[in-house]
Short mmCIF file of C-alpha atoms in Angstrom, two decimals:
data_model
loop_
_atom_site.label_atom_id
_atom_site.label_comp_id
_atom_site.label_asym_id
_atom_site.label_seq_id
_atom_site.Cartn_x
_atom_site.Cartn_y
_atom_site.Cartn_z
CA MET A 104 -96.36 35.26 193.45
CA ASN A 105 -92.71 36.22 193.89
CA GLY A 106 -93.70 39.90 193.67
CA ILE A 107 -96.27 39.52 196.49
CA LYS A 108 -93.72 37.68 198.59
CA SER A 109 -91.19 40.47 198.06
CA ILE A 110 -93.72 43.13 199.09
CA PHE A 111 -94.67 41.08 202.17
CA VAL A 112 -91.01 40.74 203.22
CA ALA A 113 -90.33 44.42 202.64
CA THR A 114 -93.42 45.43 204.65
CA LEU A 115 -92.46 43.09 207.47
CA LEU A 116 -88.98 44.55 207.61
CA LEU A 117 -90.39 48.10 207.64
CA LEU A 118 -92.80 47.28 210.48
CA THR A 119 -90.00 45.66 212.44
CA ALA A 120 -87.77 48.68 211.97
CA CYS A 121 -90.53 51.10 212.94
CA GLY A 122 -91.35 49.12 216.05
CA THR A 123 -87.74 49.04 217.31
CA PRO A 124 -86.13 52.16 218.79
CA ALA A 125 -83.10 53.28 216.79
CA GLN A 126 -79.82 52.37 218.44
CA LYS A 127 -76.72 54.32 217.59
CA THR A 128 -73.65 52.12 217.62
CA PRO A 129 -70.08 53.43 217.69
CA ASP A 130 -69.56 52.29 214.10
CA ALA A 131 -72.55 54.34 212.95
CA ALA A 132 -71.35 57.57 214.55
CA ALA A 133 -70.01 60.32 212.31
CA PRO A 134 -66.19 60.28 212.16
CA LYS A 135 -65.73 63.59 214.01
CA SER A 136 -68.26 62.70 216.68
CA ARG A 137 -66.77 59.24 217.08
CA LEU A 138 -63.25 60.61 217.47
CA ALA A 139 -64.46 63.17 220.01
CA THR A 140 -66.05 60.40 222.06
CA ALA A 141 -62.88 58.31 221.82
CA GLU A 142 -60.69 61.25 222.85
CA ALA A 143 -62.88 62.03 225.86
CA MET A 144 -62.81 58.39 226.95
CA PHE A 145 -59.04 58.21 226.42
CA GLN A 146 -58.36 61.37 228.44
CA GLU A 147 -60.49 60.02 231.27
CA ARG A 148 -58.47 56.79 231.31
CA CYS A 149 -55.23 58.74 231.30
CA LYS A 150 -56.12 60.20 234.69
CA THR A 151 -55.36 56.80 236.21
CA ALA A 152 -52.28 56.09 234.06
CA GLY A 153 -48.69 56.32 235.23
CA GLU A 154 -46.05 54.55 237.28
CA LYS A 155 -46.48 53.70 240.94
CA ILE A 156 -43.43 52.39 242.78
CA TYR A 157 -44.11 51.28 246.34
CA ARG A 158 -40.81 49.60 247.10
CA THR A 159 -37.50 48.93 245.35
CA ALA A 160 -34.80 46.29 245.76
CA ASP A 161 -31.05 46.60 245.25
CA ASN A 162 -28.46 44.19 243.86
CA VAL A 163 -30.99 41.94 242.12
CA GLU A 164 -29.33 39.09 240.23
CA GLY A 165 -32.28 37.59 238.38
CA VAL A 166 -36.00 37.88 237.69
CA PHE A 167 -38.81 35.50 236.86
CA LEU A 168 -40.94 36.43 233.85
CA MET A 169 -44.35 35.16 234.91
CA LYS A 170 -45.86 35.71 231.47
CA LEU A 171 -44.09 35.84 228.10
CA ARG A 172 -45.01 37.96 225.13
CA PRO A 173 -46.70 36.05 222.28
CA LYS A 174 -44.92 35.70 218.98
CA GLY A 175 -45.91 38.15 216.27
CA ILE A 176 -47.26 41.69 216.39
CA ASN A 177 -50.92 42.66 216.67
CA TYR A 178 -51.17 45.24 213.91
CA GLY A 179 -54.92 45.71 213.84
CA ASP A 180 -56.93 43.03 215.63
CA GLN A 181 -59.31 45.34 217.49
CA PHE A 182 -60.55 42.96 220.17
CA LYS A 183 -57.54 40.69 220.71
CA MET A 184 -56.65 41.19 224.37
CA ASP A 185 -52.90 40.76 224.01
CA ASP A 186 -51.88 44.10 225.56
CA PRO A 187 -50.94 46.24 222.53
CA TYR A 188 -49.77 49.07 224.82
CA GLY A 189 -47.32 46.78 226.57
CA ARG A 190 -45.99 45.42 223.28
CA ASP A 191 -42.29 44.76 223.45
CA LEU A 192 -40.14 42.27 221.59
CA ASP A 193 -41.90 38.94 221.17
CA GLY A 194 -41.00 35.37 222.08
CA GLU A 195 -37.42 34.89 223.27
CA GLY A 196 -36.69 38.47 222.23
CA TYR A 197 -38.72 39.63 225.24
CA ILE A 198 -36.67 37.38 227.52
CA GLU A 199 -33.46 38.63 225.95
CA THR A 200 -34.19 42.27 226.83
CA PHE A 201 -33.86 41.46 230.53
CA VAL A 202 -30.55 39.56 230.22
CA ARG A 203 -27.26 41.27 231.05
CA GLY A 204 -25.38 42.47 227.97
CA SER A 205 -28.22 42.23 225.45
CA TYR A 206 -28.24 46.00 224.91
CA GLU A 207 -24.48 46.55 224.62
CA LEU A 208 -24.31 46.34 220.81
CA MET A 209 -27.15 48.88 220.51
CA ARG A 210 -26.15 51.28 223.27
CA PRO A 211 -25.52 54.86 222.01
CA LYS A 212 -21.83 55.80 222.19
CA ASN A 213 -22.65 59.07 223.88
CA PRO A 214 -26.08 58.68 225.49
CA ARG A 215 -27.71 61.90 226.62
CA PRO A 216 -28.40 62.52 230.32
CA GLY A 217 -31.50 60.64 231.40
CA TRP A 218 -31.02 57.74 229.02
CA PRO A 219 -32.07 54.45 230.71
CA PRO A 220 -29.22 52.20 231.94
CA ARG A 221 -30.58 48.95 230.44
CA LEU A 222 -28.02 46.85 232.29
CA GLY A 223 -30.05 43.65 232.43
CA TYR A 224 -29.82 40.86 235.00
CA ARG A 225 -27.33 38.05 235.37
CA TYR A 226 -30.11 35.59 234.56
CA VAL A 227 -33.79 35.46 233.70
CA GLU A 228 -36.14 32.56 234.31
CA ALA A 229 -39.42 31.68 232.61
CA LEU A 230 -41.71 28.74 231.94
CA ASP A 231 -41.46 27.29 228.45
CA PRO A 232 -45.07 27.06 227.16
CA LYS A 233 -44.13 24.01 225.09
CA ASP A 234 -43.23 21.72 227.98
CA GLY A 235 -44.21 23.71 231.09
CA MET A 236 -40.64 23.49 232.44
CA ARG A 237 -38.84 26.41 234.04
CA TYR A 238 -35.61 27.46 232.34
CA ARG A 239 -32.81 29.84 233.17
CA TYR A 240 -31.56 32.18 230.46
CA THR A 241 -28.18 33.88 230.30
CA GLY A 242 -26.34 35.35 227.36
CA ALA A 243 -23.18 36.86 225.95
CA ILE A 244 -21.84 38.57 222.85
CA LYS A 245 -20.23 35.97 220.62
CA ASP A 246 -18.86 35.53 217.09
CA VAL A 247 -21.64 34.07 214.96
CA THR A 248 -21.06 32.61 211.50
CA HIS A 249 -23.67 33.32 208.83
CA THR A 250 -24.03 32.25 205.20
CA SER A 251 -25.45 34.69 202.67
CA SER A 252 -28.29 32.98 200.83
CA ILE A 253 -28.07 32.72 197.07
CA LEU A 254 -31.87 32.59 196.99
CA ILE A 255 -32.09 36.23 198.12
CA GLY A 256 -29.20 37.59 196.10
CA GLY A 257 -26.32 36.51 198.34
CA THR A 258 -23.08 34.89 197.24
CA GLY A 259 -23.31 31.78 199.39
CA LYS A 260 -20.17 32.81 201.25
CA THR A 261 -19.86 32.79 205.02
CA PHE A 262 -19.21 35.82 207.22
CA VAL A 263 -18.88 36.42 210.94
CA THR A 264 -20.68 39.01 213.06
CA LYS A 265 -20.77 39.95 216.73
CA ASP A 266 -24.21 38.96 218.06
CA PHE A 267 -25.80 38.59 221.45
CA VAL A 268 -26.54 34.89 221.94
CA LEU A 269 -29.09 33.62 224.45
CA ASP A 270 -28.28 30.44 226.39
CA LYS A 271 -31.00 28.27 227.94
CA VAL A 272 -30.64 25.56 230.60
CA PRO A 273 -33.05 23.91 233.07
CA ALA A 274 -33.52 26.19 236.08
CA PRO A 275 -32.32 25.24 239.57
CA ALA A 276 -34.83 24.32 242.27
CA ASP A 277 -35.35 27.76 243.79
CA PRO A 278 -36.90 30.38 241.47
CA PRO A 279 -35.98 34.08 241.65
CA ARG A 280 -37.62 36.08 244.42
CA TYR A 281 -38.98 38.77 242.11
CA GLY A 282 -41.46 38.34 239.27
CA VAL A 283 -42.66 40.45 236.36
CA THR A 284 -46.09 40.10 234.77
CA TYR A 285 -48.51 42.02 232.56
CA ASP A 286 -52.23 42.12 231.79
CA ASP A 287 -54.49 43.67 229.20
CA ILE A 288 -56.97 45.75 231.23
CA SER A 289 -59.04 46.96 228.28
CA THR A 290 -62.83 46.75 228.36
CA HIS A 291 -64.96 45.89 225.35
CA GLU A 292 -66.28 49.47 225.31
CA GLU A 293 -62.74 50.86 225.21
CA ARG A 294 -61.79 48.55 222.37
CA GLU A 295 -64.89 49.71 220.46
CA TYR A 296 -63.11 53.07 220.29
CA TRP A 297 -59.65 51.57 219.66
CA ILE A 298 -58.35 52.18 223.17
CA ALA A 299 -55.99 49.63 224.72
CA GLY A 300 -55.18 49.51 228.44
CA SER A 301 -52.19 47.84 230.07
CA SER A 302 -50.87 46.84 233.49
CA LEU A 303 -47.23 45.90 234.13
CA LYS A 304 -46.40 44.69 237.65
CA VAL A 305 -43.31 43.83 239.65
CA ILE A 306 -44.10 41.32 242.40
CA ASP A 307 -42.21 40.03 245.42
CA LEU A 308 -43.00 36.34 245.04
CA LYS A 309 -41.92 35.59 248.60
CA SER A 310 -44.49 37.91 250.20
CA ASN A 311 -46.86 38.13 247.19
CA GLU A 312 -46.52 41.91 247.43
CA VAL A 313 -46.95 44.19 244.42
CA MET A 314 -43.85 46.36 244.53
CA ALA A 315 -44.71 48.53 241.55
CA GLU A 316 -47.23 48.88 238.74
CA ARG A 317 -47.36 50.82 235.51
CA ILE A 318 -50.76 51.57 234.01
CA GLY A 319 -50.87 52.78 230.41
CA TYR A 320 -53.36 53.51 227.67
CA MET A 321 -53.13 54.28 223.97
CA MET A 322 -55.68 55.13 221.29
CA ASP A 323 -55.75 54.99 217.52
CA ARG A 324 -56.89 58.42 216.31
CA GLY A 325 -57.67 56.84 212.94
CA GLN A 326 -60.22 54.62 214.69
CA GLY A 327 -59.17 51.47 212.92
CA ASP A 328 -58.50 52.95 209.49
CA ASN A 329 -56.32 50.44 207.63
CA GLY A 330 -56.28 52.14 204.25
CA GLY A 331 -52.98 51.96 202.41
CA GLY A 332 -51.74 49.22 204.70
CA ARG A 333 -52.08 51.37 207.81
CA SER A 334 -51.64 49.46 211.10
CA PRO A 335 -54.02 50.89 213.75
CA TRP A 336 -52.23 49.63 216.86
CA LEU A 337 -48.84 50.79 215.64
CA HIS A 338 -50.24 54.28 215.04
CA ALA A 339 -51.95 54.20 218.42
CA ALA A 340 -48.48 54.13 220.02
CA ASP A 341 -48.09 57.78 218.96
CA HIS A 342 -51.08 58.69 221.14
CA ALA A 343 -50.30 57.13 224.50
CA CYS A 344 -50.18 57.88 228.21
CA PRO A 345 -47.60 57.59 229.57
CA ASP A 346 -45.99 58.55 226.30
CA PHE A 347 -43.39 56.12 224.98
CA HIS A 348 -40.90 58.90 224.25
CA ARG A 349 -39.84 59.12 227.88
CA PHE A 350 -36.12 59.33 227.22
CA PRO A 351 -33.99 61.67 225.07
CA ASP A 352 -32.95 60.09 221.79
CA PRO A 353 -29.34 60.79 220.72
CA VAL A 354 -30.22 60.95 217.02
CA VAL A 355 -33.89 61.22 216.06
CA VAL A 356 -37.32 60.82 217.58
CA VAL A 357 -38.56 57.42 216.45
CA PRO A 358 -42.22 56.43 216.01
CA GLY A 359 -44.01 55.45 219.20
CA ALA A 360 -44.19 51.82 218.07
CA SER A 361 -40.38 51.70 217.90
CA ALA A 362 -40.03 53.41 221.28
CA GLN A 363 -42.16 50.67 222.85
CA ILE A 364 -39.26 48.21 222.60
CA ARG A 365 -37.58 47.53 225.98
CA GLN A 366 -40.23 49.54 227.83
CA ALA A 367 -40.76 46.67 230.27
CA GLN A 368 -37.06 46.45 231.05
CA ASP A 369 -36.88 50.21 231.63
CA PHE A 370 -39.68 50.13 234.19
CA VAL A 371 -38.55 46.96 235.94
CA GLU A 372 -34.99 48.24 236.38
CA LYS A 373 -36.34 51.28 238.23
CA VAL A 374 -37.80 48.89 240.78
CA LEU A 375 -35.37 45.97 240.80
CA LYS A 376 -31.92 47.52 240.60
CA PRO A 377 -29.60 45.07 238.80
CA ILE A 378 -26.45 44.02 240.62
CA LEU A 379 -23.52 45.87 239.04
CA GLU A 380 -20.83 43.21 239.29
CA ASN A 381 -20.75 40.63 236.54
#
């Protein structure tokens, strides 16, 4: 009886398959054909990529970050719409990049011509997702005491380093005039081929005018291959438009994923020129 049932099920499946037109999904495509399709789609998207600056502002003291970066890095979640192209530092690290002085300890001693200023603003404001309150962030380089942990091979002794420390207080009544926000503009079809799209905008909150926008795309040429611990979205940063290596590096050319850090600050400072006086 079980044999007859098996034959019946197999025949039913065969009839169903024969009666349904074959559909070729992206995952079923041959690797070379799939990559060719992805490349063609990526190049088409790149035609609309780039920076558009409609208006700039001088002597800007502070900015309002309308949307913060989530904590953690998306290494390979194909359909998570968290803007992998726009990836920067996460959490408060993203806020810190916009604050005056946060780059001083990392600034090259002899930066090459064309290196971004990365001055930062006197203050940055943002809503805390935990309580919905608006806070103002400032910061300074201070002496910070650390203790080396015995659990990870340390001696348990204390030592002092120079670190940039972020300070947070409730914001005053009036928010900054200028805001910064981002969006993931990927479509499901683009994500099928490991393409991520991004929009970064600078907005005059008084007039609700978009002052500038950067559109960018990147694509993983490995099409999601995670063999050997490979991270698809990190590798995609090496195949991006605009490319992340937009500035001369004084030492070496770093991977695209490393060059993504502070990309938002670099673009925003082209539009909202930070006030020079401290």
